[in-house]
Amino acid sequence: DAGVIQSPRHEVTEMGQEVTLRCKPISGHNSLFWYRQTMMRGLELLIYFNNNVPIDDSGMPEDRFSAKMPNASFSTLKIQPSEPRDSAVYFCASSPRPVNTEAFFGQGTRLTVV
Amino acid sequence: AQSVTQLDSQVPVFEEAPVELRCNYSSSVSVYLFWYVQYPNQGLQLLLKYLSGSTLVKGINGFEAEFNKSQTSFHLRKPSVHISDTAEYFCAVSERSNYQLIWGAGTKLIIKP
C-alpha cells in the first residue's frame, strides 16, 4: 500500500485566497483525521471522520475552515478565505478502527499564506 | 482531563550513547499509549504502542518503552543511538473507548557525532 497520500506537499497562497488540501487514506481504513501542526500549538486535531461521516469538528478553528469526505477514498480540507495565521503543516491520518489504536500519517501539506 | 507531558523539549546525546525520552500522562481511566517519530519534513510514524499485557514494549529501530502505571509514565529508551535517529519524538495517549489522541509537545533528539 502507498500509505496516506496528501497533495499538494507545499502550497503558497495570498491572503484571501481559497486553499484546498487533499487526502487519500489507506484503503480499508474507516477513520480519517485532519491535524494541524505549528511551532506554537503543536499538533491539533481539526476534524475526525468515521465511515465518511464527520464525528467531531470541534477543533476546526472557525467558519473559514471546512472539511468533506465524499467517499471512503478521498477527503478535502478547505480554507476560505485564507489568512497568514493559517500557515502551518496540515496532516491527514487514517486508522483501521474508530478507536484510535494506531494512526497512519501522510507526509503533510506545508501551507504558507502571505 | 487527559494530558501528556514531555519533560524535555530537546535531548542532545552523543552517537552510540544510550538515551531516554520522558513522557508522563494524566488520566483517570485506562489508556493506550504511543510513541511516534517525525523525521524532518515528514509525517509521523508509529514507533511503538502499549495496549495491554507486558509493560515493556519493543518497537522499530531498536526503541523500547516501559509503561509504569503507578508513576503514569511511558518513557522511551534506546541503548545506542545512531545519527539516523535524529528526529522529533511525540508521546500520545488515548482513552480505551475514545478515538481522540492527546499529544505531547514533542522532544527533539539531537545526535552529536
Short mmCIF file of C-alpha atoms in Angstrom, two decimals:
data_model
loop_
_atom_site.label_atom_id
_atom_site.label_comp_id
_atom_site.label_asym_id
_atom_site.label_seq_id
_atom_site.Cartn_x
_atom_site.Cartn_y
_atom_site.Cartn_z
CA ASP A 1 0.00 0.00 0.00
CA ALA A 2 1.21 3.51 -0.79
CA GLY A 3 0.17 4.86 2.59
CA VAL A 4 -1.81 8.04 3.18
CA ILE A 5 -1.36 10.38 0.24
CA GLN A 6 -1.65 14.13 0.62
CA SER A 7 -1.50 16.81 -2.03
CA PRO A 8 -0.04 19.25 -2.59
CA ARG A 9 3.12 18.88 -0.47
CA HIS A 10 3.65 22.61 -0.46
CA GLU A 11 1.22 25.45 -1.05
CA VAL A 12 1.94 29.16 -1.09
CA THR A 13 -1.04 31.43 -1.45
CA GLU A 14 -2.01 35.02 -0.92
CA MET A 15 -4.19 36.13 1.94
CA GLY A 16 -7.84 35.96 1.00
CA GLN A 17 -7.47 33.14 -1.48
CA GLU A 18 -9.19 29.78 -1.19
CA VAL A 19 -6.98 26.80 -0.40
CA THR A 20 -7.92 23.15 -0.80
CA LEU A 21 -5.87 20.36 0.70
CA ARG A 22 -6.44 16.78 -0.40
CA CYS A 23 -6.07 13.40 1.23
CA LYS A 24 -6.37 9.80 0.10
CA PRO A 25 -6.49 7.46 3.13
CA ILE A 26 -5.24 3.91 3.19
CA SER A 27 -7.71 1.55 1.56
CA GLY A 28 -9.90 -0.19 4.12
CA HIS A 29 -9.35 2.40 6.83
CA ASN A 30 -12.67 3.81 8.03
CA SER A 31 -11.37 6.59 10.29
CA LEU A 32 -9.79 9.76 8.98
CA PHE A 33 -8.27 12.65 10.87
CA TRP A 34 -7.08 16.11 9.85
CA TYR A 35 -4.39 17.66 12.04
CA ARG A 36 -2.59 20.99 12.03
CA GLN A 37 0.97 21.33 13.33
CA THR A 38 2.56 24.63 14.34
CA MET A 39 5.52 25.52 16.50
CA MET A 40 3.31 27.43 18.90
CA ARG A 41 0.46 24.99 19.33
CA GLY A 42 1.95 21.62 18.39
CA LEU A 43 -0.39 19.01 16.90
CA GLU A 44 -4.06 19.92 16.91
CA LEU A 45 -6.90 17.68 15.79
CA LEU A 46 -9.13 19.63 13.43
CA ILE A 47 -11.75 17.07 12.47
CA TYR A 48 -12.43 13.34 12.68
CA PHE A 49 -14.46 11.28 10.20
CA ASN A 50 -15.73 7.76 10.72
CA ASN A 51 -17.18 5.91 7.73
CA ASN A 52 -17.16 9.22 5.79
CA VAL A 53 -19.28 10.98 8.42
CA PRO A 54 -17.85 13.91 10.42
CA ILE A 55 -17.96 12.84 14.05
CA ASP A 56 -16.04 15.63 15.76
CA ASP A 57 -15.27 19.00 14.19
CA SER A 58 -14.75 20.87 17.45
CA GLY A 59 -11.14 21.51 16.53
CA MET A 60 -11.95 23.42 13.36
CA PRO A 61 -10.71 26.93 14.15
CA GLU A 62 -13.57 28.90 12.64
CA ASP A 63 -16.08 29.00 9.81
CA ARG A 64 -13.36 29.67 7.27
CA PHE A 65 -12.38 26.02 7.60
CA SER A 66 -14.46 23.21 6.16
CA ALA A 67 -13.81 19.55 5.50
CA LYS A 68 -15.55 16.93 3.43
CA MET A 69 -15.26 13.23 2.83
CA PRO A 70 -17.45 12.40 -0.17
CA ASN A 71 -16.30 8.76 -0.26
CA ALA A 72 -14.04 6.34 1.56
CA SER A 73 -11.01 7.16 -0.57
CA PHE A 74 -10.95 10.96 -0.57
CA SER A 75 -11.16 13.91 1.78
CA THR A 76 -10.59 17.63 1.44
CA LEU A 77 -9.84 20.43 3.85
CA LYS A 78 -10.73 23.86 2.55
CA ILE A 79 -9.81 27.27 3.92
CA GLN A 80 -11.72 30.22 2.52
CA PRO A 81 -10.57 32.94 2.82
CA SER A 82 -7.06 32.08 3.95
CA GLU A 83 -5.13 34.23 6.45
CA PRO A 84 -1.42 34.38 7.34
CA ARG A 85 -2.15 32.77 10.73
CA ASP A 86 -3.33 29.65 8.87
CA SER A 87 0.27 28.98 7.84
CA ALA A 88 1.13 25.54 9.21
CA VAL A 89 1.70 21.94 8.22
CA TYR A 90 -1.56 20.08 7.75
CA PHE A 91 -1.57 16.32 8.19
CA CYS A 92 -4.11 13.76 7.22
CA ALA A 93 -4.11 10.43 9.06
CA SER A 94 -6.20 7.29 8.73
CA SER A 95 -6.90 4.41 11.05
CA PRO A 96 -8.48 0.99 10.54
CA ARG A 97 -10.77 1.28 13.55
CA PRO A 98 -12.74 4.07 15.24
CA VAL A 99 -10.90 3.59 18.49
CA ASN A 100 -7.53 5.02 17.69
CA THR A 101 -5.17 2.16 18.29
CA GLU A 102 -2.87 3.42 15.57
CA ALA A 103 -2.96 6.31 13.12
CA PHE A 104 -1.08 6.32 9.81
CA PHE A 105 0.01 9.78 8.75
CA GLY A 106 0.53 11.33 5.36
CA GLN A 107 3.60 13.42 4.67
CA GLY A 108 1.70 16.64 5.20
CA THR A 109 0.99 19.82 3.28
CA ARG A 110 3.07 22.83 4.23
CA LEU A 111 0.81 25.85 3.77
CA THR A 112 2.20 29.36 3.65
CA VAL A 113 -0.23 32.26 3.42
CA VAL A 114 1.45 35.55 2.53
CA ALA B 1 -8.94 15.68 31.69
CA GLN B 2 -6.21 13.85 29.89
CA SER B 3 -2.86 15.48 29.33
CA VAL B 4 0.59 14.42 28.19
CA THR B 5 3.83 16.00 29.35
CA GLN B 6 7.12 15.50 27.61
CA LEU B 7 9.56 16.91 30.07
CA ASP B 8 12.37 17.76 27.67
CA SER B 9 11.96 19.84 24.53
CA GLN B 10 15.43 18.81 23.33
CA VAL B 11 17.76 15.99 24.26
CA PRO B 12 21.33 16.13 22.95
CA VAL B 13 23.25 12.87 23.10
CA PHE B 14 26.45 11.52 21.61
CA GLU B 15 26.27 8.89 18.91
CA GLU B 16 26.29 5.32 20.30
CA ALA B 17 25.27 6.57 23.75
CA PRO B 18 22.01 5.47 25.41
CA VAL B 19 19.03 7.80 25.51
CA GLU B 20 15.79 8.13 27.45
CA LEU B 21 12.97 10.43 26.40
CA ARG B 22 10.48 11.05 29.14
CA CYS B 23 6.71 11.07 28.94
CA ASN B 24 4.17 11.42 31.72
CA TYR B 25 0.43 11.44 31.34
CA SER B 26 -2.63 12.11 33.44
CA SER B 27 -5.84 10.18 33.05
CA SER B 28 -8.47 8.78 35.35
CA VAL B 29 -9.21 5.78 33.12
CA SER B 30 -7.31 3.04 31.34
CA VAL B 31 -5.36 4.26 28.36
CA TYR B 32 -3.48 3.29 25.27
CA LEU B 33 -0.01 4.81 24.94
CA PHE B 34 2.02 5.58 21.84
CA TRP B 35 5.34 6.93 20.70
CA TYR B 36 5.60 8.43 17.24
CA VAL B 37 8.67 9.71 15.40
CA GLN B 38 8.77 12.59 12.94
CA TYR B 39 11.81 12.89 10.70
CA PRO B 40 12.46 16.31 9.14
CA ASN B 41 9.80 17.28 6.61
CA GLN B 42 7.98 14.01 7.09
CA GLY B 43 4.75 12.83 8.64
CA LEU B 44 4.56 11.00 11.94
CA GLN B 45 5.37 7.29 12.07
CA LEU B 46 4.44 4.91 14.84
CA LEU B 47 7.45 3.68 16.84
CA LEU B 48 5.63 1.54 19.36
CA LYS B 49 2.43 1.26 21.35
CA TYR B 50 1.16 -0.11 24.62
CA LEU B 51 -2.34 -1.52 24.55
CA SER B 52 -2.26 -4.15 27.28
CA GLY B 53 -0.15 -7.00 28.61
CA SER B 54 3.59 -6.72 29.15
CA THR B 55 4.60 -3.29 30.35
CA LEU B 56 7.82 -3.41 28.33
CA VAL B 57 7.09 -2.69 24.71
CA LYS B 58 9.56 -3.07 21.88
CA GLY B 59 9.27 -1.04 18.73
CA ILE B 60 11.03 -0.37 15.48
CA ASN B 61 14.62 0.82 15.09
CA GLY B 62 15.72 -0.65 18.43
CA PHE B 63 13.49 1.54 20.60
CA GLU B 64 11.57 0.30 23.62
CA ALA B 65 9.32 1.86 26.22
CA GLU B 66 8.08 0.86 29.63
CA PHE B 67 4.61 1.56 30.93
CA ASN B 68 4.60 2.43 34.62
CA LYS B 69 1.05 2.75 35.85
CA SER B 70 1.90 3.93 39.35
CA GLN B 71 4.08 6.73 38.01
CA THR B 72 1.84 7.34 34.98
CA SER B 73 4.89 7.29 32.75
CA PHE B 74 5.81 5.81 29.40
CA HIS B 75 9.48 6.62 28.86
CA LEU B 76 11.19 5.78 25.57
CA ARG B 77 14.67 4.29 25.54
CA LYS B 78 17.34 3.16 23.15
CA PRO B 79 20.63 1.61 24.32
CA SER B 80 22.73 3.06 21.50
CA VAL B 81 21.64 5.88 19.22
CA HIS B 82 22.68 6.48 15.64
CA ILE B 83 22.84 9.67 13.65
CA SER B 84 19.78 8.47 11.74
CA ASP B 85 17.73 8.71 14.95
CA THR B 86 17.80 12.50 14.68
CA ALA B 87 14.13 13.39 14.72
CA GLU B 88 11.32 14.69 16.90
CA TYR B 89 9.57 12.17 19.11
CA PHE B 90 5.97 12.51 20.24
CA CYS B 91 4.23 10.72 23.07
CA ALA B 92 0.45 10.31 22.79
CA VAL B 93 -2.33 8.80 24.88
CA SER B 94 -5.92 7.85 24.24
CA GLU B 95 -8.66 6.54 26.45
CA ARG B 96 -9.59 3.00 25.57
CA SER B 97 -13.03 3.91 24.32
CA ASN B 98 -12.09 7.17 22.64
CA TYR B 99 -10.76 7.99 19.18
CA GLN B 100 -9.06 11.12 20.45
CA LEU B 101 -5.28 11.07 20.69
CA ILE B 102 -3.82 13.56 23.18
CA TRP B 103 -0.34 14.61 22.11
CA GLY B 104 2.73 15.73 23.98
CA ALA B 105 4.66 18.75 22.76
CA GLY B 106 7.45 16.63 21.32
CA THR B 107 11.12 16.07 22.14
CA LYS B 108 13.82 16.76 19.59
CA LEU B 109 16.58 14.18 19.74
CA ILE B 110 19.87 15.72 18.67
CA ILE B 111 22.67 13.30 17.96
CA LYS B 112 26.18 14.67 18.39
CA PRO B 113 28.93 12.96 16.36
#
